[in-house]
mmCIF file of C-alpha atoms in Angstrom:
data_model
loop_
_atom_site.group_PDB
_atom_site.id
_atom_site.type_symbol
_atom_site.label_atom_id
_atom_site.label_comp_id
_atom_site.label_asym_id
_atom_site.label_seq_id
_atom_site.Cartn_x
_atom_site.Cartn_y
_atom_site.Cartn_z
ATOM 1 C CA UNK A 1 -3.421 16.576 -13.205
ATOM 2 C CA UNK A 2 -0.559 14.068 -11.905
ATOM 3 C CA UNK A 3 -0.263 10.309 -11.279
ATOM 4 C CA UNK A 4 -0.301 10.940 -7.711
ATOM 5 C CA UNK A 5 0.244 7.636 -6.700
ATOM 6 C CA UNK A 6 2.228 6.298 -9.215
ATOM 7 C CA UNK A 7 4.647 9.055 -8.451
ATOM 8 C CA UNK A 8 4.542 8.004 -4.950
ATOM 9 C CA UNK A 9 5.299 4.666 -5.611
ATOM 10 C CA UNK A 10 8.404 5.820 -7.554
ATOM 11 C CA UNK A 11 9.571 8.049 -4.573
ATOM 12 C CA UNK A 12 9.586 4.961 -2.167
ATOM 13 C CA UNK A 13 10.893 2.257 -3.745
ATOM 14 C CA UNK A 14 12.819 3.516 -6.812
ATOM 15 C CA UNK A 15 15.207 -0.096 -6.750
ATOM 16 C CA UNK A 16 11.963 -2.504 -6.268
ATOM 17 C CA UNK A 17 9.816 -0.768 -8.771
ATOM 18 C CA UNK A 18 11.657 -0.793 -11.536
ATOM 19 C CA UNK A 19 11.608 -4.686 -11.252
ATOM 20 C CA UNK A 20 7.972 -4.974 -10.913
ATOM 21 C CA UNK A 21 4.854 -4.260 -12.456
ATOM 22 C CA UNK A 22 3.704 -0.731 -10.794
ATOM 23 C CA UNK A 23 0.940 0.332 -12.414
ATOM 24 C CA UNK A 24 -2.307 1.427 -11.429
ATOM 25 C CA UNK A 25 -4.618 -0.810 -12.469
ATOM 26 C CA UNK A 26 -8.524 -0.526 -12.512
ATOM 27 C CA UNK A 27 -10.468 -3.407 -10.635
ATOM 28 C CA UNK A 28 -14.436 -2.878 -10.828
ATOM 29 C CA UNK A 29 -17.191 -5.376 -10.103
ATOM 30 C CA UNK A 30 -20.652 -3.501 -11.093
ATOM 31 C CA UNK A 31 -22.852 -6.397 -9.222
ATOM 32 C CA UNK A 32 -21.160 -5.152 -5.891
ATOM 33 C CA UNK A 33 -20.558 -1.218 -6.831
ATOM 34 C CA UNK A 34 -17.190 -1.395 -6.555
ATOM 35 C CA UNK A 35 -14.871 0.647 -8.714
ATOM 36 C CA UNK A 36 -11.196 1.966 -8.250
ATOM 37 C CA UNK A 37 -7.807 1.912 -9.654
ATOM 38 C CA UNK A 38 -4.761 -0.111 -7.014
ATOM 39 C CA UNK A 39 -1.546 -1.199 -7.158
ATOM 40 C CA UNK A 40 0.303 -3.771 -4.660
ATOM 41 C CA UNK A 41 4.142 -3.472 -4.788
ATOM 42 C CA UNK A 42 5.844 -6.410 -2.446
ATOM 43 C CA UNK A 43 8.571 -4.379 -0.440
ATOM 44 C CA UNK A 44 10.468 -7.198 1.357
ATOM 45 C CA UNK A 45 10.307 -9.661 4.490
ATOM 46 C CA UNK A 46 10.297 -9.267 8.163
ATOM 47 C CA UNK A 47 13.074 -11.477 7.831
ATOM 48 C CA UNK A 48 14.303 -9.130 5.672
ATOM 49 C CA UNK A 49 14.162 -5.905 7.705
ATOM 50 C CA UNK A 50 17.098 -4.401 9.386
ATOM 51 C CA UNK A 51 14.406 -3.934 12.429
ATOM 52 C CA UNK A 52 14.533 -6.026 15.371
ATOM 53 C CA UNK A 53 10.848 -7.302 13.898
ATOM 54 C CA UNK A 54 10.205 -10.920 13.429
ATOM 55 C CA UNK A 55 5.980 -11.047 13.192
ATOM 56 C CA UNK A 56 3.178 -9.067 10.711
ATOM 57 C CA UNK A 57 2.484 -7.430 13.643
ATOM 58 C CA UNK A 58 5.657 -5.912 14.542
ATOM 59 C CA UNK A 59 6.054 -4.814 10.667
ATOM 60 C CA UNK A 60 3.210 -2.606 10.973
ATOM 61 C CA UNK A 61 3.846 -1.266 15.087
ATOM 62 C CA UNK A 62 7.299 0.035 13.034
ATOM 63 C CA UNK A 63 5.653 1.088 10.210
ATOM 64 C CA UNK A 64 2.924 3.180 12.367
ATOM 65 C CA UNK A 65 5.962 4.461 14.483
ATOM 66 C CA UNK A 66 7.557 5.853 11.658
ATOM 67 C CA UNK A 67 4.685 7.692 9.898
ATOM 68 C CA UNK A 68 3.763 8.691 13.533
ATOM 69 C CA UNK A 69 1.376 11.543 13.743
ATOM 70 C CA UNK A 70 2.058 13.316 10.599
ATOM 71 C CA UNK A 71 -0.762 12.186 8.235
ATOM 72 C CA UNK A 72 -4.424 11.207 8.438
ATOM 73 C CA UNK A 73 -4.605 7.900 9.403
ATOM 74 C CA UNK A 74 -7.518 5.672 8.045
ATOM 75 C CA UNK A 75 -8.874 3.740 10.890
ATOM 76 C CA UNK A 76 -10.907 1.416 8.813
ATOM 77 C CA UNK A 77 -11.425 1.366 5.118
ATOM 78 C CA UNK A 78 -14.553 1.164 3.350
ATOM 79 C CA UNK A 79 -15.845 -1.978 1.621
ATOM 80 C CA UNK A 80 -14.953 -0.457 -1.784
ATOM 81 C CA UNK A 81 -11.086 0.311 -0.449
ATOM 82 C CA UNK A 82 -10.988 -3.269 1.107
ATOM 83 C CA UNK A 83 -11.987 -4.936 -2.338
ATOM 84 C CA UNK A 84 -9.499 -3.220 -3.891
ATOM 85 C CA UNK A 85 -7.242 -3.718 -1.533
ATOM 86 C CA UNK A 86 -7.076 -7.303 -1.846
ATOM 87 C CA UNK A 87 -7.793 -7.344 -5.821
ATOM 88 C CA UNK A 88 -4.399 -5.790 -6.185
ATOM 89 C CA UNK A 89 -2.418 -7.922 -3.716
ATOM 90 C CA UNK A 90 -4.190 -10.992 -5.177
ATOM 91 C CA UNK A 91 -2.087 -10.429 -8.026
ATOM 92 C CA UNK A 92 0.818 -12.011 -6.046
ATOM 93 C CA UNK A 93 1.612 -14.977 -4.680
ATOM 94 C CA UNK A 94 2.109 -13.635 -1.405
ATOM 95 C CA UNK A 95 3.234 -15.736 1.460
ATOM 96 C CA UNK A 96 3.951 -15.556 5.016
ATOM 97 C CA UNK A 97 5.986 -12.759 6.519
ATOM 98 C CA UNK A 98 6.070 -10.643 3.031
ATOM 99 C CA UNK A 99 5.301 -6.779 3.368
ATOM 100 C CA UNK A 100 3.399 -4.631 0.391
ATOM 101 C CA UNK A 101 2.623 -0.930 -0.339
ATOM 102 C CA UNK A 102 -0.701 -0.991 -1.559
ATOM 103 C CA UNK A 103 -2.157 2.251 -3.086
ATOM 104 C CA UNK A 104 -5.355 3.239 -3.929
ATOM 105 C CA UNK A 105 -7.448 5.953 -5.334
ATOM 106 C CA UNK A 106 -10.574 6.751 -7.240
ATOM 107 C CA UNK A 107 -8.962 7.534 -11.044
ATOM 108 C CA UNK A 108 -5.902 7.909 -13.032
ATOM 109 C CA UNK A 109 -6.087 11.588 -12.029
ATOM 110 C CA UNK A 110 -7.320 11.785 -8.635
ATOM 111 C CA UNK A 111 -4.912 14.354 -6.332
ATOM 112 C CA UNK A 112 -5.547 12.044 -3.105
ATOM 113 C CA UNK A 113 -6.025 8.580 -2.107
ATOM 114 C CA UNK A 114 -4.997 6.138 0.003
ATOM 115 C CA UNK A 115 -1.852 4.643 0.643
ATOM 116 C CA UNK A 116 -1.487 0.757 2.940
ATOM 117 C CA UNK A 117 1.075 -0.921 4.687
ATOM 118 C CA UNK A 118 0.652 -4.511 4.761
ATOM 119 C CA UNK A 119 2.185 -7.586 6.265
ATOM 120 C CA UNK A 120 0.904 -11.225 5.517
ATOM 121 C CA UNK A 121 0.646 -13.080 8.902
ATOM 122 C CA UNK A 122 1.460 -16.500 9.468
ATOM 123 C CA UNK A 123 -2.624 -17.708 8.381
ATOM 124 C CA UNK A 124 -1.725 -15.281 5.074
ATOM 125 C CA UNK A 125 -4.205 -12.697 7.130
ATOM 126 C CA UNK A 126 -3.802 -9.290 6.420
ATOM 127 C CA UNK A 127 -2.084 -6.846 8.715
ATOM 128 C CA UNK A 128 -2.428 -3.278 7.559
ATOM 129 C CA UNK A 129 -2.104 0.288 8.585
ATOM 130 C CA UNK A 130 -3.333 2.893 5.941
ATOM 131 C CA UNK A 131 -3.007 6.776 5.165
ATOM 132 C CA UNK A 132 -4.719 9.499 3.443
ATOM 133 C CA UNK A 133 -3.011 11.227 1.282
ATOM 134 C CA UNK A 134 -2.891 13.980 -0.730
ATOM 135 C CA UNK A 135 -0.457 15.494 -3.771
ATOM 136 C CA UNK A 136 1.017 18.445 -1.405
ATOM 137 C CA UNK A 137 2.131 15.576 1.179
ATOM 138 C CA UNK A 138 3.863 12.917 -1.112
ATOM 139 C CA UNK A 139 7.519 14.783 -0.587
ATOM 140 C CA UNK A 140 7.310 14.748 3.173
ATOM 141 C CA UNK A 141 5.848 10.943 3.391
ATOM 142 C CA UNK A 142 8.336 9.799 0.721
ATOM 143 C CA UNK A 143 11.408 11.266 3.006
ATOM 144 C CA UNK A 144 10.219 9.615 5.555
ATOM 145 C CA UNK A 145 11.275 6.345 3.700
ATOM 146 C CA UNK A 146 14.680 7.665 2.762
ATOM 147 C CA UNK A 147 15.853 8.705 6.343
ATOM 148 C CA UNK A 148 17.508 5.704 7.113
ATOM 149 C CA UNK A 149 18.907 4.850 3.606
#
């Protein structure tokens, strides 16, 4: 079995990972039934972008744009996936305008899980767009990334 995700991670953002802490790690809370491994990697700033982008918004209208029809969107995520979400971006100090990968899935193991865009709006709300993925589609998603680089 592979480390889907953390293999995915590594394909997007080889600089910025190797700075950070990109590990899955497992967040549970039995009271609630929540269980799963995540990982929140910060990615930049609007600010930073090279996009005419200047709002959370905007961040995730390009990021939707890119990915465009070409994997299974998640239109809402489940309580579980929200939790976990949030546990793993909770491990940063995140502030206004900053932009994330979050990814998610069930086990060290698992083939498929989820992968989310997010961008912290100026009330440090959460923006997000997510995806499904699976192992066969992490080379096409991650080129996606590198197209412009």
């Amino acid at each position: 079995m592979k480390k889907i995700f953390l293999a995915l991670i590594f394909a997007l953002l080889p600089a910025v990972v190797f700075a950070q802490n990109s590990d899955l790690k497992r967040y549970f809370d039995y009271s609630q039934d929540f269980d799963g491994y995540a990982a929140a990697i910060f990615i930049g700033t609007v600010s930073d972008s090279k996009q005419d982008i200047s709002t959370a918004e905007e961040a995730i209208a390009l990021f939707k744009e890119k990915i465009g029809t070409n994997f299974s969107s998640v239109a809402k995520l489940t309580k579980n996936n929200k939790w976990l979400m949030e546990k793993a971006l909770n491990e940063w100090d995140y502030e206004e305008g900053e932009i994330y990968v979050v990814v998610i899935t069930s086990s060290l193991y698992a083939d498929d899980g989820i992968v989310i865009f997010v961008a912290i709006d100026e009330k440090k709300n959460f923006k997000y767009c997510a995806y499904q993925l699976n192992v066969d589609e992490l080379d096409s998603f991650g080129t996606i990334f590198n197209e412009e680089e």
